[in-house]
Tab-separated table of C-alpha atoms in Angstrom:
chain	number	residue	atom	x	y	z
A	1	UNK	CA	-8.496	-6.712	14.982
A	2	UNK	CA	-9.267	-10.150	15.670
A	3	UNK	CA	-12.443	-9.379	16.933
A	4	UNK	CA	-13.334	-7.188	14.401
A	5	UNK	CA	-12.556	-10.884	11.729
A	6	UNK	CA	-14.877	-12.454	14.395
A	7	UNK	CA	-17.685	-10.705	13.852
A	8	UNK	CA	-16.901	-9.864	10.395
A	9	UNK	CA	-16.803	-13.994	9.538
A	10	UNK	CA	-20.609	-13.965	11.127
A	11	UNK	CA	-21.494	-11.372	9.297
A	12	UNK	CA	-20.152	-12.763	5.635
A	13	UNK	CA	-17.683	-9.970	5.368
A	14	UNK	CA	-14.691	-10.781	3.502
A	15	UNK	CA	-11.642	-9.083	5.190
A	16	UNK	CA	-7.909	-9.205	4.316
A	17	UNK	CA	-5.670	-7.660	6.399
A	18	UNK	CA	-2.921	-5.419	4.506
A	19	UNK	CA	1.037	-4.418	5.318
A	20	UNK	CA	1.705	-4.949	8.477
A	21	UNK	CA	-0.962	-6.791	9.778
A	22	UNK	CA	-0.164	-9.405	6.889
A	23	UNK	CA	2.958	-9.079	6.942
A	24	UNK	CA	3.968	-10.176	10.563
A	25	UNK	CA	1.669	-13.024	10.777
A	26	UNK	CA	2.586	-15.014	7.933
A	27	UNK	CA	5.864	-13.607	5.745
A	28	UNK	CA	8.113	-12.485	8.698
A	29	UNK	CA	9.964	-15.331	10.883
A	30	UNK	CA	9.161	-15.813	14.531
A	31	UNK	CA	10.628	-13.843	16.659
A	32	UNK	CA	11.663	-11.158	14.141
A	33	UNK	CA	9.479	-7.894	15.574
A	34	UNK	CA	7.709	-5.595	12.393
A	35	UNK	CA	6.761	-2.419	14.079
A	36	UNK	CA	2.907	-1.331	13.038
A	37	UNK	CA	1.279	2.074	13.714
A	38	UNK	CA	-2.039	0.953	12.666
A	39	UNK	CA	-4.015	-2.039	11.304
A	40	UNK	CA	-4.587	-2.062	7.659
A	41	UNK	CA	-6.931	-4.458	5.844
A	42	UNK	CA	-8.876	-4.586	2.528
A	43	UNK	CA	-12.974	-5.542	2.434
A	44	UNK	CA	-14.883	-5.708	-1.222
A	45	UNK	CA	-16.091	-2.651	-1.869
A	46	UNK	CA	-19.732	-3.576	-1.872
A	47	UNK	CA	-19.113	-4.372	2.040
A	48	UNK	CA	-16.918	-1.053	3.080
A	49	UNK	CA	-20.171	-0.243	5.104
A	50	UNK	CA	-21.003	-2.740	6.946
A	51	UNK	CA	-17.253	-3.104	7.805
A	52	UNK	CA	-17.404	0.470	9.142
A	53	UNK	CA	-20.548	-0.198	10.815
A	54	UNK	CA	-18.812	-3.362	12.511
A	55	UNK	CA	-15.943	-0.740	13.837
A	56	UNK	CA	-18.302	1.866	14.870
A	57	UNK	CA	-20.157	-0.819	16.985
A	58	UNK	CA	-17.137	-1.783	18.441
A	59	UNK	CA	-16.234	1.503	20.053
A	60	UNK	CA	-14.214	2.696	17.499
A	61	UNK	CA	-14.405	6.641	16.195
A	62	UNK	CA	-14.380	7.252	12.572
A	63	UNK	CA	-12.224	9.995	11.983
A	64	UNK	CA	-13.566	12.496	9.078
A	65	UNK	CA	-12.123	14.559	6.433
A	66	UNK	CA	-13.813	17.982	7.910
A	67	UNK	CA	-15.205	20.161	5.485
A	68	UNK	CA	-13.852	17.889	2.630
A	69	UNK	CA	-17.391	16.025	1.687
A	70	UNK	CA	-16.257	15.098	-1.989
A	71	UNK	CA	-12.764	13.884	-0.508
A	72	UNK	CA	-14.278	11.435	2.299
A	73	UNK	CA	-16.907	9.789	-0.214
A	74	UNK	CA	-14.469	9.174	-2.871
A	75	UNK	CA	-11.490	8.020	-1.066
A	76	UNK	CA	-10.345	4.722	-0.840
A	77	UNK	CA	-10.096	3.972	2.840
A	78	UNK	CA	-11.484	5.264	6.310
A	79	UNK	CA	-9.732	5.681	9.678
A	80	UNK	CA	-11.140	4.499	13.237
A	81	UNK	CA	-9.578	5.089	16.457
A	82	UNK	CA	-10.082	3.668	20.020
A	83	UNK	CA	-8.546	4.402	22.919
A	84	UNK	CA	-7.256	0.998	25.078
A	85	UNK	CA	-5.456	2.733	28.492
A	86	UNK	CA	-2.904	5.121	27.446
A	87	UNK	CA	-2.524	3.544	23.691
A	88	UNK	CA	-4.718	4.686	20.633
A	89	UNK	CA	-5.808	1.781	18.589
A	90	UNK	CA	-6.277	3.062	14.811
A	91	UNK	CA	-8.251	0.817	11.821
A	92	UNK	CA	-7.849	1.765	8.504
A	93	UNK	CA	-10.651	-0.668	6.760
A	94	UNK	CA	-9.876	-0.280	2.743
A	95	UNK	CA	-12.311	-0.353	-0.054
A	96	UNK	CA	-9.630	-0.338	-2.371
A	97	UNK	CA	-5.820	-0.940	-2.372
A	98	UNK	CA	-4.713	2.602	-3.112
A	99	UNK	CA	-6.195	5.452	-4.959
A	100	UNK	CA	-8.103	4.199	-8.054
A	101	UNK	CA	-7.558	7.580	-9.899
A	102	UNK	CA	-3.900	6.644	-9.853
A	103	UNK	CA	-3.580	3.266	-10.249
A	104	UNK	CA	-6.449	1.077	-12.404
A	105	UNK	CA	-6.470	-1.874	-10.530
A	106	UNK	CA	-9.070	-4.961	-10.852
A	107	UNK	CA	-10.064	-5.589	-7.500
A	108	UNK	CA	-12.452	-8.118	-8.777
A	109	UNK	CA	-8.993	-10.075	-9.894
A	110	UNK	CA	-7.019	-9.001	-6.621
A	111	UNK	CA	-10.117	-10.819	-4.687
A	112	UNK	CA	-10.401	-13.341	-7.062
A	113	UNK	CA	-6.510	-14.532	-6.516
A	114	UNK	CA	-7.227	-13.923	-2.821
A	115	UNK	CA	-7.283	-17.268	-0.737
A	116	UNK	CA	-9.295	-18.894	2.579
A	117	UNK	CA	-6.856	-18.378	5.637
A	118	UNK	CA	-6.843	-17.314	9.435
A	119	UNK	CA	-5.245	-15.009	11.550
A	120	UNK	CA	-5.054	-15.673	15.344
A	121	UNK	CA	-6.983	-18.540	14.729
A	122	UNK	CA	-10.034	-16.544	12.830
A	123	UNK	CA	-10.734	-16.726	9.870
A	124	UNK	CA	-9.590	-13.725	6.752
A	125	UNK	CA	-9.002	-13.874	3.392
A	126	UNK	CA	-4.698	-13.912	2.266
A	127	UNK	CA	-3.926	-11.392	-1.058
A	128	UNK	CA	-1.623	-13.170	-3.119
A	129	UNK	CA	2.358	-12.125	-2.760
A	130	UNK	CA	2.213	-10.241	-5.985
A	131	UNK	CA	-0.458	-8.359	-5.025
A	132	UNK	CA	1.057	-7.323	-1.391
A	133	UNK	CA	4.515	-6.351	-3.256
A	134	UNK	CA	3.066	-3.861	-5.625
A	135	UNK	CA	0.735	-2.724	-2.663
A	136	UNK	CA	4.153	-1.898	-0.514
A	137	UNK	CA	5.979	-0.520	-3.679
A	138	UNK	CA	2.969	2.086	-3.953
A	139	UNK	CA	2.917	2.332	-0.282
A	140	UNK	CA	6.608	3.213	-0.867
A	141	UNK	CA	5.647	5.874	-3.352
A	142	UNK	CA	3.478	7.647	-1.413
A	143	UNK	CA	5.318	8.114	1.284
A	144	UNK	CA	8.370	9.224	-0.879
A	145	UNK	CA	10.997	6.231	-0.463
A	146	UNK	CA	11.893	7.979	3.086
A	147	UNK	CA	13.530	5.692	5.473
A	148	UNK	CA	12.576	2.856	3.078
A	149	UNK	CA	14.198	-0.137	5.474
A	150	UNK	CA	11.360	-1.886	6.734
A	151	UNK	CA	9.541	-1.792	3.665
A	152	UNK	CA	12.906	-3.362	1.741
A	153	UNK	CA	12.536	-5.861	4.732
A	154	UNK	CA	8.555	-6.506	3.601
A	155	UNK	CA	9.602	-6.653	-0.219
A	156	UNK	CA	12.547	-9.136	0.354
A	157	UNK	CA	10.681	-11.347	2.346
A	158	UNK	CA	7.453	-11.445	0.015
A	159	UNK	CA	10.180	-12.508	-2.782
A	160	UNK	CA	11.965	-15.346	-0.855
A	161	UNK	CA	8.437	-16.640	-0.127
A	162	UNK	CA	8.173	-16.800	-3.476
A	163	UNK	CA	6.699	-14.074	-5.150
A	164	UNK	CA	6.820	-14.185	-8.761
A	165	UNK	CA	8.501	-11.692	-10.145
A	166	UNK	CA	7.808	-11.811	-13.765
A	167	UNK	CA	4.028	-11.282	-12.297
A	168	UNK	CA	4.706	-8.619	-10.457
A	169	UNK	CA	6.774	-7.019	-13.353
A	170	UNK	CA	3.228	-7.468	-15.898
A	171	UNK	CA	1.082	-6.400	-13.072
A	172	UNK	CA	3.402	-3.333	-12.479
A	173	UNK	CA	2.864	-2.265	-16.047
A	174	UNK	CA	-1.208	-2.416	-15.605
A	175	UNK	CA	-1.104	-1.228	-12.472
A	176	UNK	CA	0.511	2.349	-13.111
A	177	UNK	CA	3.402	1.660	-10.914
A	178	UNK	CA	6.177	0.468	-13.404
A	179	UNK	CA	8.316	3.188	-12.347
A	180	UNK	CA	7.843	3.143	-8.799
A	181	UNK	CA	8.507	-1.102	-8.991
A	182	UNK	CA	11.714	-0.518	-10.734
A	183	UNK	CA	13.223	2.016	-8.079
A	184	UNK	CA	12.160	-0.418	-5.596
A	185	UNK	CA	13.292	-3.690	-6.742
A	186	UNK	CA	16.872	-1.894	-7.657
A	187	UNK	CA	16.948	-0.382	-4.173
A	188	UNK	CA	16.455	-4.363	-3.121
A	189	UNK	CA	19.012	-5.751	-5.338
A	190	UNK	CA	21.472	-3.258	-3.333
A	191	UNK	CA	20.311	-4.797	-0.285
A	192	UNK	CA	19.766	-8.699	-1.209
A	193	UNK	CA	21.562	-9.235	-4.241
A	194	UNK	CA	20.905	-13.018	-4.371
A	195	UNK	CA	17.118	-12.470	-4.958
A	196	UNK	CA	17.831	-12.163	-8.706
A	197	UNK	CA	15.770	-8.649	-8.578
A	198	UNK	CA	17.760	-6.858	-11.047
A	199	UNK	CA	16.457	-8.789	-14.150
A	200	UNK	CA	13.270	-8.096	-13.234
A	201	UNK	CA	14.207	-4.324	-12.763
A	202	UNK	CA	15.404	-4.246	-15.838
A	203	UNK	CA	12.479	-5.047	-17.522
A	204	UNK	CA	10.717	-1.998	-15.882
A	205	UNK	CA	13.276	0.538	-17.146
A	206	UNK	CA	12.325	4.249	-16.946
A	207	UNK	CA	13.987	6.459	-19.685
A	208	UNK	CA	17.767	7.196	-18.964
A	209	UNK	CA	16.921	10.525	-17.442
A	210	UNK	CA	14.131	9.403	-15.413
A	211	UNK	CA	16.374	6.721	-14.169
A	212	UNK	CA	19.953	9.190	-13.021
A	213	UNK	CA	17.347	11.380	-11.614
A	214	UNK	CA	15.663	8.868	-9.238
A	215	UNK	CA	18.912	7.093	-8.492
A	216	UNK	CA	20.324	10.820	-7.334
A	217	UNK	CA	17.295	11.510	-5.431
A	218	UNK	CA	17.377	7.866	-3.970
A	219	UNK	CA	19.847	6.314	-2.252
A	220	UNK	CA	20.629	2.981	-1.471
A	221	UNK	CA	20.223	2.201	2.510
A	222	UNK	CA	19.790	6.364	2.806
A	223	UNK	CA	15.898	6.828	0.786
A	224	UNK	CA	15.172	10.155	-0.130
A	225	UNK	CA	18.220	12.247	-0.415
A	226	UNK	CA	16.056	15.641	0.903
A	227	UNK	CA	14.695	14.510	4.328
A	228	UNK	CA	13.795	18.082	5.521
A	229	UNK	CA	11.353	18.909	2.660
A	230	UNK	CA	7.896	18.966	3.261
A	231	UNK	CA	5.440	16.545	2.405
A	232	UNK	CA	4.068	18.914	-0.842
A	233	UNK	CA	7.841	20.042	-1.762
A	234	UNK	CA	8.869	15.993	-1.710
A	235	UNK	CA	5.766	14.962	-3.645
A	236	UNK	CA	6.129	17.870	-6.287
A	237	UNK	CA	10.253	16.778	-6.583
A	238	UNK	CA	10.051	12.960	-6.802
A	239	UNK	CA	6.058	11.879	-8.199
A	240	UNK	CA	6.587	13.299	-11.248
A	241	UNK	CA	9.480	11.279	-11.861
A	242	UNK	CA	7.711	8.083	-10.431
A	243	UNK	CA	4.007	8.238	-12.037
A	244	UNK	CA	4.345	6.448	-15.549
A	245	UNK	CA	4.543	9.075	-17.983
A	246	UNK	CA	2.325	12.680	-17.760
A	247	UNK	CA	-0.522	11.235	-18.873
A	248	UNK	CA	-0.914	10.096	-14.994
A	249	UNK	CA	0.208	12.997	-13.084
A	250	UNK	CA	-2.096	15.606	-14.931
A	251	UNK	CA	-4.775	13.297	-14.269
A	252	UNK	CA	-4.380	12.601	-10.541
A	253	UNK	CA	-3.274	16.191	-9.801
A	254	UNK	CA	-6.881	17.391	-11.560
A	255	UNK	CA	-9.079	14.837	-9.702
A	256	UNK	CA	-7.094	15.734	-6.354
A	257	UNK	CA	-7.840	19.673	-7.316
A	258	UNK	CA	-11.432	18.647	-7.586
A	259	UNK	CA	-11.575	16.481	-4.459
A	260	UNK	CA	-9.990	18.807	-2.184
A	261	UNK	CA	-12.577	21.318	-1.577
């Protein structure tokens, strides 16, 4: 990764690394490990490209959505693998955040808020702590508030860094992830109740059903009550409780219906 910002820094390209890769070199405390499966980072959208053009030249293999043409030009990231001895290396450059279908953000703002920084001594572009909380809350949502730990860990320290939370709870709304922010911000009040999390929950309130359903389904230190369901059972049980309102879901579940083939 740092010599993909190298030669991305020659080449003008704006890159921001994402999760992990952000997340470990400047929110988590030295000597406190954050375990990482892959390298995640965000370039502007006009650049996507010439990012993936920088990996390819690099040795890296783009991994394709086969027999999916519609899916791999519309979707919002890419994934490159290179083998290093016995270890695969995976990439995952990102045009945008998440899936745009789903959630409207302004990446033009997102960049905007961005600021000059390094990593490893090269230099990358740093999102702002609002910005990487709702990313990890959607992260969260997607993959269906299983095992949820490290991700509280990620939230808790983007807050005591100070993230501010009455941003995050305006952003949340405009972002299509009020729901999703208010399940995870309660599930961090259970774990760090001195953040002062639950007022800003609060103001993210999902209707009283929506709410005992979600706090059934998940549990505090536990996630997702139904661990053996599979990945379409869990989505079909728990997104249509967490997308904001029907409005969303139709929406998402007909573009995804059109994608797939």
């Amino acid at each position: 990764f740092r010599r993909l910002l190298e030669a991305a820094d020659k080449q003008g390209i704006d890159v921001a690394p994402l999760k992990g890769a952000h997340m470990l070199t400047s929110v988590y405390p030295p000597g406190e490990d954050r375990p990482m499966m892959d390298v995640d980072f965000l370039v502007r959208p006009r650049q996507f490209d010439a990012a993936c053009a920088l990996l390819a030249g690099q040795g890296f293999e783009r991994i394709l959505y086969h027999g999916r043409a519609v899916t791999e030009r519309r979707n919002y990231e890419a994934l490159f693998t290179r083998q290093a001895g016995n270890l695969e290396v995976i990439l995952e450059p990102h045009r945008y955040l998440v899936q745009p279908a789903r959630h409207p953000i302004d990446h033009d703002a997102v960049w905007a808020r961005s600021t000059p920084s390094e990593l490893d001594g090269v230099p990358c572009r740093r999102l702002a702590a609002e910005d990487h909380l709702l990313h990890c809350v959607i992260h969260l949502m997607t993959h269906r508030f299983m095992e949820p730990g490290r991700a509280l860990r990620d939230l808790e320290l983007l807050v005591r860094g100070g993230a501010d939370l009455d941003a995050v709870v305006h952003r949340a709304r405009r972002w299509r992830c009020r729901r999703a922010t208010w399940l995870a911000l309660t599930l961090l009040h259970h774990r760090a109740a001195d953040l002062g999390t639950e007022a800003a929950a609060t103001r993210l309130e999902p209707p009283a059903h929506v709410r005992a359903a979600l706090t059934t389904l998940v549990r505090p230190g536990e996630g997702f009550k139904f661990r053996g369901f599979g990945l379409r059972a869990c989505q079909a049980v728990l997104w249509p409780l967490l997308l904001d309102g029907p409005s969303p879901l139709l929406g998402f579940g007909g573009r995804c219906a059109w994608l797939r083939p």
